[in-house]
Short mmCIF file of C-alpha atoms in Angstrom, two decimals:
data_model
loop_
_atom_site.label_atom_id
_atom_site.label_comp_id
_atom_site.label_asym_id
_atom_site.label_seq_id
_atom_site.Cartn_x
_atom_site.Cartn_y
_atom_site.Cartn_z
CA MET A 1 51.98 133.45 48.67
CA GLY A 2 48.27 133.24 48.71
CA ARG A 3 46.69 132.95 45.35
CA VAL A 4 43.64 135.85 44.39
CA THR A 5 41.80 133.73 41.99
CA ALA A 6 41.17 129.75 42.09
CA ARG A 7 39.46 127.32 39.93
CA ARG A 8 36.25 125.85 40.69
CA PRO A 9 33.67 123.94 38.30
CA VAL A 10 30.28 124.99 36.95
CA LEU A 11 26.99 124.41 35.74
CA ARG A 12 26.59 127.07 32.85
CA ILE A 13 22.85 127.14 31.76
CA THR A 14 22.03 129.53 28.77
CA PRO A 15 19.07 128.96 26.08
CA GLU A 16 21.54 127.05 24.03
CA GLY A 17 21.52 124.28 26.72
CA GLN A 18 24.12 123.66 29.52
CA ILE A 19 27.81 122.97 29.85
CA ARG A 20 30.00 121.99 33.21
CA ARG A 21 33.03 123.62 32.68
CA PRO A 22 35.26 125.21 35.52
CA ASP A 23 35.21 128.60 36.12
CA THR A 24 37.66 130.89 37.66
CA LEU A 25 36.55 133.27 41.40
CA ALA A 26 38.03 135.52 43.02
CA VAL A 27 39.69 133.85 46.48
CA GLU A 28 38.54 134.89 49.76
CA GLU A 29 40.64 134.02 52.81
CA PRO A 30 40.82 135.27 56.85
CA LEU A 31 43.47 138.06 57.48
CA GLU A 32 44.35 138.11 61.62
CA ILE A 33 45.98 141.32 61.68
CA ARG A 34 48.09 141.49 65.10
CA LEU A 35 49.63 143.87 66.94
CA ASP A 36 52.89 143.42 68.65
CA GLY A 37 51.68 139.71 69.37
CA ARG A 38 47.87 140.73 70.35
CA PRO A 39 45.13 139.72 68.22
CA LEU A 40 43.51 142.92 66.67
CA THR A 41 40.91 141.93 63.90
CA VAL A 42 40.09 139.60 61.28
CA THR A 43 39.22 140.51 57.90
CA MET A 44 37.89 138.84 55.20
CA ARG A 45 40.31 139.45 52.10
CA THR A 46 41.64 138.88 48.94
CA PRO A 47 45.45 137.71 49.69
CA GLY A 48 47.98 139.91 48.23
CA HIS A 49 49.28 143.33 49.22
CA ASP A 50 48.65 142.53 53.00
CA VAL A 51 51.14 144.50 54.31
CA GLU A 52 49.39 147.68 52.46
CA LEU A 53 46.02 146.26 53.86
CA ALA A 54 47.40 146.62 57.64
CA HIS A 55 49.22 149.81 57.63
CA GLY A 56 45.65 151.44 55.68
CA PHE A 57 43.74 149.66 58.44
CA LEU A 58 45.80 151.07 61.14
CA LEU A 59 45.66 154.53 59.13
CA ALA A 60 42.04 154.61 59.19
CA GLU A 61 41.61 153.09 62.74
CA GLY A 62 43.65 155.97 63.93
CA ILE A 63 46.46 153.52 65.53
CA ILE A 64 48.70 155.13 62.73
CA GLY A 65 49.89 158.51 61.07
CA HIS A 66 53.00 158.08 59.47
CA ARG A 67 55.22 154.81 57.98
CA ASP A 68 57.70 155.36 60.68
CA ASP A 69 55.42 154.42 63.54
CA VAL A 70 55.20 151.17 62.08
CA LEU A 71 58.53 148.92 63.07
CA ALA A 72 58.13 146.15 61.19
CA VAL A 73 55.70 144.08 59.94
CA ARG A 74 56.04 140.04 59.42
CA TYR A 75 53.65 136.71 58.66
CA CYS A 76 53.41 134.06 61.42
CA ASN A 77 53.36 130.81 61.23
CA GLY A 78 49.88 129.95 60.39
CA VAL A 79 49.52 126.59 58.62
CA ASP A 80 47.06 124.53 56.88
CA ASP A 81 46.60 120.66 57.10
CA SER A 82 49.18 120.13 55.04
CA GLY A 83 51.53 122.07 57.05
CA ALA A 84 51.97 125.07 54.34
CA ASN A 85 52.29 128.59 55.88
CA THR A 86 48.58 129.88 55.26
CA TYR A 87 50.00 133.97 55.23
CA ASN A 88 46.77 135.00 56.73
CA VAL A 89 48.35 135.64 60.13
CA LEU A 90 50.18 139.58 60.06
CA ASP A 91 51.89 140.62 63.20
CA VAL A 92 52.62 144.14 63.36
CA ALA A 93 55.39 145.76 65.33
CA LEU A 94 54.71 149.40 66.80
CA ALA A 95 56.75 152.23 67.34
CA ASP A 96 57.89 152.34 71.51
CA ASP A 97 55.83 155.92 71.35
CA VAL A 98 52.49 154.65 69.20
CA VAL A 99 49.68 155.19 71.54
CA VAL A 100 46.74 152.99 70.80
CA PRO A 101 43.21 154.76 71.26
CA ASP A 102 40.80 152.73 73.36
CA GLY A 103 38.37 150.93 70.92
CA ALA A 104 40.87 150.90 67.80
CA GLY A 105 39.98 148.01 66.11
CA ALA A 106 37.45 146.44 68.47
CA ARG A 107 34.89 144.39 66.57
CA ASN A 108 32.10 142.50 67.83
CA PHE A 109 32.48 140.26 65.27
CA VAL A 110 34.88 139.00 62.36
CA THR A 111 34.79 141.71 59.61
CA SER A 112 33.45 140.20 56.26
CA SER A 113 33.96 141.38 53.05
CA ALA A 114 30.51 142.86 52.47
CA CYS A 115 30.76 145.18 55.61
CA GLY A 116 34.05 146.60 57.18
CA VAL A 117 32.44 149.07 59.86
CA CYS A 118 29.89 146.68 61.24
CA GLY A 119 29.99 145.37 64.92
CA LYS A 120 31.67 148.46 66.19
CA GLU A 121 30.18 149.56 69.75
CA SER A 122 29.08 153.07 68.74
CA LEU A 123 29.18 155.30 66.11
CA ASP A 124 31.54 157.83 68.46
CA GLN A 125 34.02 155.23 68.24
CA VAL A 126 33.98 155.26 63.73
CA ARG A 127 34.10 158.90 63.93
CA THR A 128 37.74 158.83 65.20
CA ARG A 129 38.71 162.47 65.02
CA THR A 130 41.57 162.33 62.37
CA ARG A 131 45.26 163.47 62.42
CA PHE A 132 45.03 165.76 58.91
CA PRO A 133 42.31 168.09 59.06
CA LEU A 134 40.91 168.51 55.69
CA PRO A 135 42.10 171.75 53.84
CA ALA A 136 39.51 174.13 52.39
CA ASP A 137 42.38 175.25 49.70
CA GLY A 138 43.93 172.99 47.28
CA PRO A 139 43.71 172.56 43.63
CA ALA A 140 40.39 171.98 42.32
CA VAL A 141 39.26 169.04 39.78
CA THR A 142 37.73 170.06 36.56
CA VAL A 143 34.35 167.81 35.46
CA ASP A 144 36.59 166.39 32.55
CA ALA A 145 39.33 164.95 35.06
CA LEU A 146 36.80 163.33 37.27
CA THR A 147 34.80 162.01 34.95
CA SER A 148 37.76 160.12 33.31
CA MET A 149 38.84 158.50 36.49
CA PRO A 150 36.14 155.69 36.67
CA ASP A 151 37.26 154.22 33.16
CA ALA A 152 40.77 154.35 34.01
CA LEU A 153 40.43 152.73 37.39
CA ARG A 154 38.16 149.85 35.49
CA GLU A 155 41.00 149.52 32.60
CA ARG A 156 43.66 148.13 35.54
CA GLN A 157 40.75 145.93 37.37
CA LYS A 158 43.10 142.66 35.66
CA ILE A 159 41.57 140.55 38.45
CA PHE A 160 37.78 141.49 38.16
CA ASP A 161 38.15 140.48 34.47
CA THR A 162 38.86 137.58 35.30
CA THR A 163 36.32 136.57 37.93
CA GLY A 164 34.01 139.58 37.87
CA GLY A 165 34.04 139.54 41.65
CA LEU A 166 36.21 142.29 43.02
CA HIS A 167 36.07 145.24 44.21
CA ALA A 168 38.52 148.54 43.67
CA ALA A 169 39.70 151.55 44.54
CA GLY A 170 42.57 153.92 43.07
CA LEU A 171 44.06 157.31 43.39
CA PHE A 172 44.13 159.71 41.35
CA THR A 173 45.71 163.23 41.02
CA PRO A 174 43.83 165.95 40.32
CA ASP A 175 44.31 166.72 36.76
CA GLY A 176 43.62 162.71 36.66
CA VAL A 177 46.66 160.92 36.61
CA LEU A 178 46.50 157.35 38.30
CA LEU A 179 49.00 156.99 40.81
CA ALA A 180 47.63 153.60 42.41
CA VAL A 181 44.90 150.62 42.04
CA ARG A 182 44.11 147.83 44.50
CA GLU A 183 41.79 145.10 44.05
CA ASP A 184 39.93 143.17 47.06
CA VAL A 185 36.60 141.03 47.48
CA GLY A 186 35.94 143.78 50.54
CA ARG A 187 35.49 147.22 49.27
CA HIS A 188 36.52 148.19 52.28
CA ASN A 189 39.58 146.49 51.84
CA ALA A 190 40.65 147.66 48.21
CA VAL A 191 40.56 151.30 50.13
CA ASP A 192 42.74 150.41 53.16
CA LYS A 193 44.94 148.62 50.35
CA VAL A 194 45.32 151.73 48.81
CA LEU A 195 45.71 153.92 51.60
CA GLY A 196 48.38 151.57 53.11
CA TRP A 197 50.32 152.18 49.91
CA ALA A 198 50.03 155.97 50.17
CA LEU A 199 51.19 155.51 53.99
CA THR A 200 54.36 153.42 53.14
CA GLU A 201 55.08 155.60 50.22
CA ARG A 202 55.15 158.69 52.36
CA ARG A 203 52.45 160.42 50.68
CA VAL A 204 49.81 161.00 53.25
CA PRO A 205 47.96 163.15 54.13
CA LEU A 206 46.49 163.04 50.55
CA GLY A 207 45.24 166.43 50.25
CA ASP A 208 46.09 166.72 46.68
CA THR A 209 44.40 163.07 45.74
CA VAL A 210 41.00 162.09 44.54
CA LEU A 211 40.16 158.40 45.95
CA ILE A 212 37.51 156.67 43.52
CA VAL A 213 35.70 153.40 44.36
CA SER A 214 34.27 150.77 42.10
CA GLY A 215 30.76 150.57 44.11
CA ARG A 216 28.80 152.54 46.57
CA ALA A 217 30.11 154.86 49.31
CA SER A 218 29.43 153.94 52.65
CA PHE A 219 30.05 155.53 55.82
CA GLU A 220 33.28 153.48 56.31
CA LEU A 221 34.53 154.41 53.18
CA ALA A 222 34.37 158.61 53.73
CA GLN A 223 35.75 157.65 57.06
CA LYS A 224 38.84 155.84 55.68
CA ALA A 225 39.08 158.58 53.63
CA VAL A 226 38.79 161.55 56.40
CA MET A 227 41.36 159.70 58.07
CA ALA A 228 43.94 159.56 55.57
CA GLY A 229 43.44 163.74 54.87
CA VAL A 230 41.75 162.99 51.38
CA ARG A 231 39.70 166.08 50.16
CA MET A 232 37.57 164.07 47.47
CA LEU A 233 35.95 160.47 46.92
CA GLY A 234 34.06 159.56 44.45
CA ALA A 235 32.14 156.69 43.82
CA VAL A 236 30.73 154.71 40.92
CA SER A 237 27.27 154.17 42.65
CA ALA A 238 25.46 155.60 45.57
CA PRO A 239 26.49 156.91 48.46
CA SER A 240 24.91 156.44 52.28
CA SER A 241 23.21 158.56 54.00
CA LEU A 242 25.55 158.26 56.76
CA ALA A 243 28.46 159.29 54.08
CA VAL A 244 27.11 162.35 53.25
CA ASP A 245 26.79 163.76 56.87
CA LEU A 246 29.87 163.09 57.52
CA ALA A 247 31.63 164.34 54.18
CA ALA A 248 29.34 167.13 55.33
CA ASP A 249 31.05 167.31 58.79
CA ALA A 250 34.40 166.66 57.53
CA GLY A 251 34.57 169.05 54.69
CA LEU A 252 34.92 165.87 52.22
CA THR A 253 33.50 166.46 48.76
CA LEU A 254 31.53 163.18 47.77
CA VAL A 255 30.94 162.21 44.30
CA GLY A 256 28.13 159.82 43.60
CA PHE A 257 27.16 158.14 40.69
CA LEU A 258 30.04 158.84 38.63
CA ARG A 259 29.09 157.15 35.08
CA GLY A 260 30.22 158.33 32.10
CA GLY A 261 29.13 162.41 31.69
CA THR A 262 27.37 162.83 35.11
CA MET A 263 27.76 162.57 38.71
CA ASN A 264 26.11 163.61 41.42
CA VAL A 265 27.28 165.74 43.77
CA TYR A 266 26.42 165.62 47.48
CA THR A 267 29.02 167.74 49.57
CA GLY A 268 31.93 170.38 48.70
CA ALA A 269 30.88 170.99 45.35
CA ASP A 270 33.22 174.34 45.04
CA ARG A 271 35.91 171.95 44.46
CA ILE A 272 34.80 170.67 41.54
CA LYS A 273 34.46 173.73 38.08
CA SER A 274 33.29 172.80 34.80
CA GLY A 275 35.77 172.23 31.47
CA GLY A 276 38.30 170.52 30.70
#
């Protein structure tokens, strides 16, 4: 199936001189997601874990909430110039009782790897009401456990080690046990993949987990966390103002600049306790 890395020639310039050599890059290819044969959206992604990506995307859009909402997922016969299957078109068959909300998945243009939320017709469409309201109670997360998670995530970024060009998302238990990691050129795709894994494993809602992302926390990543019932989102980099607003509205604990032994807690600080 689709490769996750590719080789391209590069001219490397250093103080010691120049050298031409092949470089390993992360693959970026389009994936069209269809619902019962009808086109829904196209996203630019790194091939691999496409079925999980589709499940996670549909969960975040409010189209599905359980694994049983999907009857089957199959690749369609998209082919390249040589006639080989590109594995870039995925058709999802929904259960008969699944109702697709108006505007779900609607994009004004193709979703890029840099921005998944761009092109929504209105902010109201993005603020989809989750079917998994975030519980106020539940296990607290210690500072020590939380600060250990980015390093654990980084250690599992195998494709990033080769290419330096992928985002990652990981799901952890409150005591710091890593459940799953997914990588992708798009940060929103990485989150969709790991949430899709959780959905297919019947772990949603994810009220007893922490979602950690390798970059910044955008509004869309916060929205995806809320839609899956995640109680805590931690980002290595900064959150956006709208992500903080959404987290406050939804009761999501949002942590930014989670590096080393430090962090900024923007919302839901009561879920984090000092000590080991």
